[in-house]
PDB file of C-alpha atoms and ligand atoms in Angstrom:
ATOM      1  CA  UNK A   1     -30.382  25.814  16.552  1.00  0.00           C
ATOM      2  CA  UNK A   2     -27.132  27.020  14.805  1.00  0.00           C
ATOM      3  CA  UNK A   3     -24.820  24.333  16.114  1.00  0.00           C
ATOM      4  CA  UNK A   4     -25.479  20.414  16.656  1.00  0.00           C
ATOM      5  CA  UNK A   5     -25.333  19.192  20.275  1.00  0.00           C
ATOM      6  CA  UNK A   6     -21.721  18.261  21.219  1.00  0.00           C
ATOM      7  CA  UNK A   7     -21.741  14.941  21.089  1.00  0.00           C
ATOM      8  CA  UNK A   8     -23.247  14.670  17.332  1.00  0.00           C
ATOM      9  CA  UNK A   9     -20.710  17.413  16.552  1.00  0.00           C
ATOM     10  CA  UNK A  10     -17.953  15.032  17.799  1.00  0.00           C
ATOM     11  CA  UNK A  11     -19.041  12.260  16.054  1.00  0.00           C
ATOM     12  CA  UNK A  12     -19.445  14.617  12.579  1.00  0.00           C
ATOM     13  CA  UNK A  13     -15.619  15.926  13.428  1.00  0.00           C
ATOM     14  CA  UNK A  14     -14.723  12.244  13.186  1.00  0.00           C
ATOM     15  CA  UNK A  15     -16.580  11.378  10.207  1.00  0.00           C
ATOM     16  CA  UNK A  16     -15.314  13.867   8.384  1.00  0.00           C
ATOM     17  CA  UNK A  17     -11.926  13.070   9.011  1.00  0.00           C
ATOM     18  CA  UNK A  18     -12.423   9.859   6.885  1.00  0.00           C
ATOM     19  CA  UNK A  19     -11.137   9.891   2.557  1.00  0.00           C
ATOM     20  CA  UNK A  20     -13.669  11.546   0.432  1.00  0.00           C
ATOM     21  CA  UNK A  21     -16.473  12.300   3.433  1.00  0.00           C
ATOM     22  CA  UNK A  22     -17.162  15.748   3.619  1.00  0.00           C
ATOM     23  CA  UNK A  23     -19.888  17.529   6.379  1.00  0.00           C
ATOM     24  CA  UNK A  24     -22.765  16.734   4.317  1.00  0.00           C
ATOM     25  CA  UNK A  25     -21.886  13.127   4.198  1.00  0.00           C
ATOM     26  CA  UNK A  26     -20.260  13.325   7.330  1.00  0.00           C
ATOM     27  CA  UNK A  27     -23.909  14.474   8.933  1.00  0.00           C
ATOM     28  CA  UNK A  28     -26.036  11.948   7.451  1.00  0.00           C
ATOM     29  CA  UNK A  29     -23.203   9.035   8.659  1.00  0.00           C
ATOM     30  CA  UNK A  30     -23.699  10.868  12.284  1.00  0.00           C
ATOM     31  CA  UNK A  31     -27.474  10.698  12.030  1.00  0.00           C
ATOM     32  CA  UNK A  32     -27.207   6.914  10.741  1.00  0.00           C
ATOM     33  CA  UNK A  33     -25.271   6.150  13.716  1.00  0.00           C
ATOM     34  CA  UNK A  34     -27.613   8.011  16.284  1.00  0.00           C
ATOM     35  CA  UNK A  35     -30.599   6.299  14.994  1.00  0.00           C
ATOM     36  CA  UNK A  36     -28.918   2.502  14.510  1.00  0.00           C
ATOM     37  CA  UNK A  37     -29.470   0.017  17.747  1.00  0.00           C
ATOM     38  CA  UNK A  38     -26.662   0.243  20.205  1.00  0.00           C
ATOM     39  CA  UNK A  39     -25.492  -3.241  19.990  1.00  0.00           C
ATOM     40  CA  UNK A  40     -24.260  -2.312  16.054  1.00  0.00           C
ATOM     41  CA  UNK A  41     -23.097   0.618  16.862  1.00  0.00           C
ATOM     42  CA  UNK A  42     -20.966  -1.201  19.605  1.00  0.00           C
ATOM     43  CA  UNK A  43     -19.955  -4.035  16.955  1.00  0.00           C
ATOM     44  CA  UNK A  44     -18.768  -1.511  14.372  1.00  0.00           C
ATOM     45  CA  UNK A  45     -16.248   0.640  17.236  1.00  0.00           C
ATOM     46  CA  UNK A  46     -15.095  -3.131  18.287  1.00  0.00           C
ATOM     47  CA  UNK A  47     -14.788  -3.950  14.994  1.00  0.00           C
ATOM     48  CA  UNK A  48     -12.539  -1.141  14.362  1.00  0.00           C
ATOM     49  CA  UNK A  49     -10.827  -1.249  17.380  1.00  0.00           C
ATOM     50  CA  UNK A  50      -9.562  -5.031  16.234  1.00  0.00           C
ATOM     51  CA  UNK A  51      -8.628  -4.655  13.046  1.00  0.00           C
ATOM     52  CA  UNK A  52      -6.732  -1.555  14.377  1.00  0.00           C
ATOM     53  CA  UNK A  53      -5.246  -3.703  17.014  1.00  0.00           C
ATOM     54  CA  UNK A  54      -4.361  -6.940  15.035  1.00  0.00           C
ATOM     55  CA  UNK A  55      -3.150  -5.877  11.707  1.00  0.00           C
ATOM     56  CA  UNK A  56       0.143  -4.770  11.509  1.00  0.00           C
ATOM     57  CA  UNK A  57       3.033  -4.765   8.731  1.00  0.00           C
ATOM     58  CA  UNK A  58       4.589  -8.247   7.585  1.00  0.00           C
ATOM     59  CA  UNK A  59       8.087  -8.320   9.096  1.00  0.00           C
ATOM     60  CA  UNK A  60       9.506  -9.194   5.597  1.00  0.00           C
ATOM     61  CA  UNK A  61       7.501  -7.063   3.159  1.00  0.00           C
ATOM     62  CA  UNK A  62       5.573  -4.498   4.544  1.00  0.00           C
ATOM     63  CA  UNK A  63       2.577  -5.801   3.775  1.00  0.00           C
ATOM     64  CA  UNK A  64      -0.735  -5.354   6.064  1.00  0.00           C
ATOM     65  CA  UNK A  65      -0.895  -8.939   8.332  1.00  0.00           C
ATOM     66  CA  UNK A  66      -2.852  -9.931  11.110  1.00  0.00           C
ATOM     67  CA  UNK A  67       0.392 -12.926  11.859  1.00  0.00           C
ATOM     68  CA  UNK A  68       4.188 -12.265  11.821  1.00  0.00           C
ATOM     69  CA  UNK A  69       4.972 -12.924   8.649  1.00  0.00           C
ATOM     70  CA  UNK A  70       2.394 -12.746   5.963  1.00  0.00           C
ATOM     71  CA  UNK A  71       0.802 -15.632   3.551  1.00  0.00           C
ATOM     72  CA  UNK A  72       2.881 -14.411   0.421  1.00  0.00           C
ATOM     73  CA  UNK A  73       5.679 -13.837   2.236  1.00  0.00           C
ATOM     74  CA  UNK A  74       5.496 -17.897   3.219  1.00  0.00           C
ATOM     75  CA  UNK A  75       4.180 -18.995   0.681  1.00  0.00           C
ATOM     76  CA  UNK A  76       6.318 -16.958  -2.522  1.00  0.00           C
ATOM     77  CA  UNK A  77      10.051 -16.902  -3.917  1.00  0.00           C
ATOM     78  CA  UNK A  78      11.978 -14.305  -1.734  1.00  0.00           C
ATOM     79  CA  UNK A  79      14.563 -14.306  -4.155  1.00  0.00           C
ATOM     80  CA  UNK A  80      12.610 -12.439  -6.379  1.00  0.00           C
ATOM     81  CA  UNK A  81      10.832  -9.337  -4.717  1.00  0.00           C
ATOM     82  CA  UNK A  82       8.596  -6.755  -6.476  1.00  0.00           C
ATOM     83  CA  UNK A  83       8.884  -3.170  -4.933  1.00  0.00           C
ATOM     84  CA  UNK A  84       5.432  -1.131  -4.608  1.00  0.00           C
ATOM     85  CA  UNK A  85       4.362   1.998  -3.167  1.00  0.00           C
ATOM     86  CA  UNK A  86       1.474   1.052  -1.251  1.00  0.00           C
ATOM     87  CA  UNK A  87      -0.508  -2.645   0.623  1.00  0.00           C
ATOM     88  CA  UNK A  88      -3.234  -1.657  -2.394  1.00  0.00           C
ATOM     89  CA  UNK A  89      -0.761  -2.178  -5.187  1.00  0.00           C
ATOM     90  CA  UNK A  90      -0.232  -5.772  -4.393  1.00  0.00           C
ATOM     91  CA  UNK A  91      -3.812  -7.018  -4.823  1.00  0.00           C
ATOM     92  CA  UNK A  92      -3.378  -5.430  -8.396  1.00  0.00           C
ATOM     93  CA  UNK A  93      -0.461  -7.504  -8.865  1.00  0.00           C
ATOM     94  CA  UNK A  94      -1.303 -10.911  -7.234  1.00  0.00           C
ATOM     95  CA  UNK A  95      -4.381 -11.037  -9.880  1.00  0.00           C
ATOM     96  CA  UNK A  96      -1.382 -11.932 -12.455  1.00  0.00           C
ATOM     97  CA  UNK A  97      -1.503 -15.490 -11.792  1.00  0.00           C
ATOM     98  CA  UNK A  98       2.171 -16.473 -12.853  1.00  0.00           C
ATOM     99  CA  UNK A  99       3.747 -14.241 -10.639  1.00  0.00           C
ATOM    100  CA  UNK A 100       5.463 -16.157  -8.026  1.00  0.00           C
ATOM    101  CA  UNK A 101       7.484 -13.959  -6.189  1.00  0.00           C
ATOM    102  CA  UNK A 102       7.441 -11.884  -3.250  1.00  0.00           C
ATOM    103  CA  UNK A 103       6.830  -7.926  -2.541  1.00  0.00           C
ATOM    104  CA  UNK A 104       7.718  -5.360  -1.026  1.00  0.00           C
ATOM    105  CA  UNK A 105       6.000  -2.096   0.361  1.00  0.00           C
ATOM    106  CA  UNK A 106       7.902   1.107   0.374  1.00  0.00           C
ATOM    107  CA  UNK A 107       4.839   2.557   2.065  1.00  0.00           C
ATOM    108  CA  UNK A 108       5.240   6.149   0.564  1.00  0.00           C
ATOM    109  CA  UNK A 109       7.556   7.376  -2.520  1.00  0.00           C
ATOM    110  CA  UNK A 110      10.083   9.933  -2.370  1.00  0.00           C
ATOM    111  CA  UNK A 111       8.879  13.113  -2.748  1.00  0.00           C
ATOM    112  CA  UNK A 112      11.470  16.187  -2.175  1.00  0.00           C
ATOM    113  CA  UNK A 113       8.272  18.684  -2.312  1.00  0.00           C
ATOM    114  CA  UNK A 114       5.956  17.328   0.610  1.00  0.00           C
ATOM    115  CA  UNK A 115       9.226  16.601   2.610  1.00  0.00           C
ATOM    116  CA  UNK A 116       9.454  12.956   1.760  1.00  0.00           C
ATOM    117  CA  UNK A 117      13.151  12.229   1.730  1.00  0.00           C
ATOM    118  CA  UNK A 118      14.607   8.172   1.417  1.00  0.00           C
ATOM    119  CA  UNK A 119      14.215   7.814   5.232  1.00  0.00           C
ATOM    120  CA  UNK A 120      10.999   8.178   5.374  1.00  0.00           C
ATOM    121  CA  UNK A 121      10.074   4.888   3.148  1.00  0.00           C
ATOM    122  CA  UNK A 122      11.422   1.152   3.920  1.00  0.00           C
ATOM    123  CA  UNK A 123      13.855   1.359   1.644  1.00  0.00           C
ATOM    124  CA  UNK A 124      16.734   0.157   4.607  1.00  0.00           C
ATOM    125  CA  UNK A 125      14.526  -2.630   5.064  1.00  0.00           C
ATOM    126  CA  UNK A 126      14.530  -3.424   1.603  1.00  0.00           C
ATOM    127  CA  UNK A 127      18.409  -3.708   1.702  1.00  0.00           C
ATOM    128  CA  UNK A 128      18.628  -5.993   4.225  1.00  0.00           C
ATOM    129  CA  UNK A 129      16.085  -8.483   3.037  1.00  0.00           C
ATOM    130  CA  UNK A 130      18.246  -8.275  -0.027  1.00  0.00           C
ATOM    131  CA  UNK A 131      20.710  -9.327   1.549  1.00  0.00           C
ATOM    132  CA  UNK A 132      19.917 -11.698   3.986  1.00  0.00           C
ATOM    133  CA  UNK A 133      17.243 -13.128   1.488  1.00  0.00           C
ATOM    134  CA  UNK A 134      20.211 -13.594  -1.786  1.00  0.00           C
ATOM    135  CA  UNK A 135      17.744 -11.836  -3.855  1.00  0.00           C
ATOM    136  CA  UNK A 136      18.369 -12.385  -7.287  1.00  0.00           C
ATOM    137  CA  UNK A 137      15.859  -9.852  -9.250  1.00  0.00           C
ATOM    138  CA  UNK A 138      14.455  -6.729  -7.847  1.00  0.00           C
ATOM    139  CA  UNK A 139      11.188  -5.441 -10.033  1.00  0.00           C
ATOM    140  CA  UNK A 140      10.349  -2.061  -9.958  1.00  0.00           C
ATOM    141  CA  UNK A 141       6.672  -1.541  -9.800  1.00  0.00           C
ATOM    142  CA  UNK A 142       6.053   1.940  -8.373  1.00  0.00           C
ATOM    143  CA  UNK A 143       3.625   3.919 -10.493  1.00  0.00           C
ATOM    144  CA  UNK A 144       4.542   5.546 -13.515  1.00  0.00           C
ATOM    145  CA  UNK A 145       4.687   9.026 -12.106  1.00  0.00           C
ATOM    146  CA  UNK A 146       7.329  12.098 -11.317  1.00  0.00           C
ATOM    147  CA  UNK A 147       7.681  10.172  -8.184  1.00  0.00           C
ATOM    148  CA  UNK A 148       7.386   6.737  -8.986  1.00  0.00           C
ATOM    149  CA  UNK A 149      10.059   7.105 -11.282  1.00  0.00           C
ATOM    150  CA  UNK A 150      12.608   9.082  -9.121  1.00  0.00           C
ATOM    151  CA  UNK A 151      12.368   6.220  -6.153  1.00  0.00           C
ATOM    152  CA  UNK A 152      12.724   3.704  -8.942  1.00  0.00           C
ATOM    153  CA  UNK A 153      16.202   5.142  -9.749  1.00  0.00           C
ATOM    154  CA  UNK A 154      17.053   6.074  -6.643  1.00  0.00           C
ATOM    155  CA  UNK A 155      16.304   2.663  -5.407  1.00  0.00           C
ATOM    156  CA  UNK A 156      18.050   1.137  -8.257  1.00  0.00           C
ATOM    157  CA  UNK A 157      21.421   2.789  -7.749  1.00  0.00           C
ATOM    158  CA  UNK A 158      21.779   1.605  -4.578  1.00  0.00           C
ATOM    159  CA  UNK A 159      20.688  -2.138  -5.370  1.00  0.00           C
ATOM    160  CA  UNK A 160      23.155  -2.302  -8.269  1.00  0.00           C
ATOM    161  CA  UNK A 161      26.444  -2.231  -6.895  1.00  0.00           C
ATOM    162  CA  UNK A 162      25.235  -5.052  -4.429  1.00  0.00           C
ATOM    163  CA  UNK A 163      25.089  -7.432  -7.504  1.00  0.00           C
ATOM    164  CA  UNK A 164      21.300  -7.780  -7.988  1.00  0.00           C
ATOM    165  CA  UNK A 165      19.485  -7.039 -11.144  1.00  0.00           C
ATOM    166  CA  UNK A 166      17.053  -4.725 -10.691  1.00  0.00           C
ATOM    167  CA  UNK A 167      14.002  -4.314 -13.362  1.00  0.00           C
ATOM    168  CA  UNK A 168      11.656  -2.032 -14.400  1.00  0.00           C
ATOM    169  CA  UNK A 169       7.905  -3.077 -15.252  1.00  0.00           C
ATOM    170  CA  UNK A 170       7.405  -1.990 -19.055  1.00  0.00           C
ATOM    171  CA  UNK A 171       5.006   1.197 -19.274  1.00  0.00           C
ATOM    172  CA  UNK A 172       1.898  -0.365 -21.292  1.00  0.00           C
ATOM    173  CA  UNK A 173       0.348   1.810 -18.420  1.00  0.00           C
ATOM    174  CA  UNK A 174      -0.012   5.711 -19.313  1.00  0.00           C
ATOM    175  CA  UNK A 175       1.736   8.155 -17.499  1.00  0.00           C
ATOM    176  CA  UNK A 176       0.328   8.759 -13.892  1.00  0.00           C
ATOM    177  CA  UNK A 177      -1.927   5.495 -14.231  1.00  0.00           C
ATOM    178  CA  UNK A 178      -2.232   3.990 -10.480  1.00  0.00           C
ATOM    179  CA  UNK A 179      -1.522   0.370 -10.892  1.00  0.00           C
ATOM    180  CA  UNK A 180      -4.318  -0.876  -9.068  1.00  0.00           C
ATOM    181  CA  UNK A 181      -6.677   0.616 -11.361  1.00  0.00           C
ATOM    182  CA  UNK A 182      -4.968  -1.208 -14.630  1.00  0.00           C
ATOM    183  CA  UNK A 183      -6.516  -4.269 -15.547  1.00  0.00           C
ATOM    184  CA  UNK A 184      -4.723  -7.864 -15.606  1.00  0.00           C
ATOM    185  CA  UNK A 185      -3.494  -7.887 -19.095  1.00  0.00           C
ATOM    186  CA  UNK A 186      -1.956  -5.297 -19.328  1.00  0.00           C
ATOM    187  CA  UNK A 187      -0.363  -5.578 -15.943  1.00  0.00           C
ATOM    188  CA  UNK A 188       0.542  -8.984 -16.809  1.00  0.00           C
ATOM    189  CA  UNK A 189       2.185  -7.870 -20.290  1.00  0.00           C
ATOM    190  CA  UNK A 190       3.825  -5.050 -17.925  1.00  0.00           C
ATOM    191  CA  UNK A 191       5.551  -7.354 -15.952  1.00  0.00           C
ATOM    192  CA  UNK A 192       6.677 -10.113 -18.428  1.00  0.00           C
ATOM    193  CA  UNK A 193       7.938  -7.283 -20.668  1.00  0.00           C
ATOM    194  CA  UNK A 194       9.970  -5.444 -17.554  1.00  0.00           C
ATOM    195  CA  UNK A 195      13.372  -4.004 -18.676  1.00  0.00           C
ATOM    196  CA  UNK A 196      17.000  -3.920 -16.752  1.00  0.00           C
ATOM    197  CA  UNK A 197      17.487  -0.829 -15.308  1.00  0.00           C
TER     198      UNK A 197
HETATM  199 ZN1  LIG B   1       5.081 -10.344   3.783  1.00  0.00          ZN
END
């Protein structure tokens, strides 16, 4: 038999749709699947099914939430707002306990060559809750890359002539270093050591 029945196929297709599964690994997932008793495999579709369903983004920061307004959001100083690319970044960042402020998730950078362009990241949203929020200090915190960099000033320019300082975490990280793979002291150094910018 050349091809797998269509339904397995199907179910491969999907799996291989996932980050970092390719057919061989897709395969074996399908065949785990096939062979598991239907009430799991019925939990693990209505498990993804309600996490798909109930988590959304935070109306103030972007963050993933499963309420309207998430637990840093309530909880932190929304004067002071950290800007990151992406949900992940900010479970780096929370590990640096004296950090008391509040983020905010661009959800992409700007990125001229794969047709990313200032639109398509919150960066509108960001103005308003500047606005409406009286921040006082905006921190940079995208990654240190091509990128990360470019939003950074772009960002930047068009928080300063509204009167807010923005900053720029200090680069203890080396270049193209995703944040949440650096560890807590050096993040932690990285932030108390941020620069105007
Ligand atoms: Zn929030």
């Amino acid at each position: 038999m050349k091809n797998f029945i269509l339904p397995i196929e199907k179910l491969i297709a999907s799996f291989s749709k996932l980050p970092g599964v390719g057919r061989k690994t897709a395969i074996r997932y399908a065949y785990y699947i096939i062979n598991s008793p239907a009430s799991d495999v019925r939990n693990f579709a209505q498990t993804m099914v309600d996490a798909k369903e109930t988590v959304h983004y935070c109306s103030v920061c972007g963050n993933f939430t499963d309420r309207d307004i998430c637990e840093v959001c309530t909880r932190g100083d929304r004067t002071l707002v950290c800007v990151v690319a992406e949900p992940k970044d900010i479970l780096a960042l929370e590990r640096v306990a004296d950090y008391n402020g509040t983020y905010h998730v661009l959800h992409g950078l700007i990125n001229p060559l794969e047709g990313v362009t200032p639109n398509d990241i919150r960066i509108k949203e960001l103005l308003t809750r500047v606005s409406l929020d009286h921040v006082r200090e905006v921190i940079m915190a995208t990654n240190p890359t091509v990128e990360g960099e470019a939003t950074a000033i772009y960002i930047s320019n068009l928080l300063k002539p509204l009167g807010v300082k923005v900053t720029r975490i200090a680069q203890g990280v080396s270049l193209g270093t995703d944040i949440e793979y650096v560890d807590e002291v050096t993040l932690t150094r990285a932030l108390e050591d941020r620069r105007e910018i």
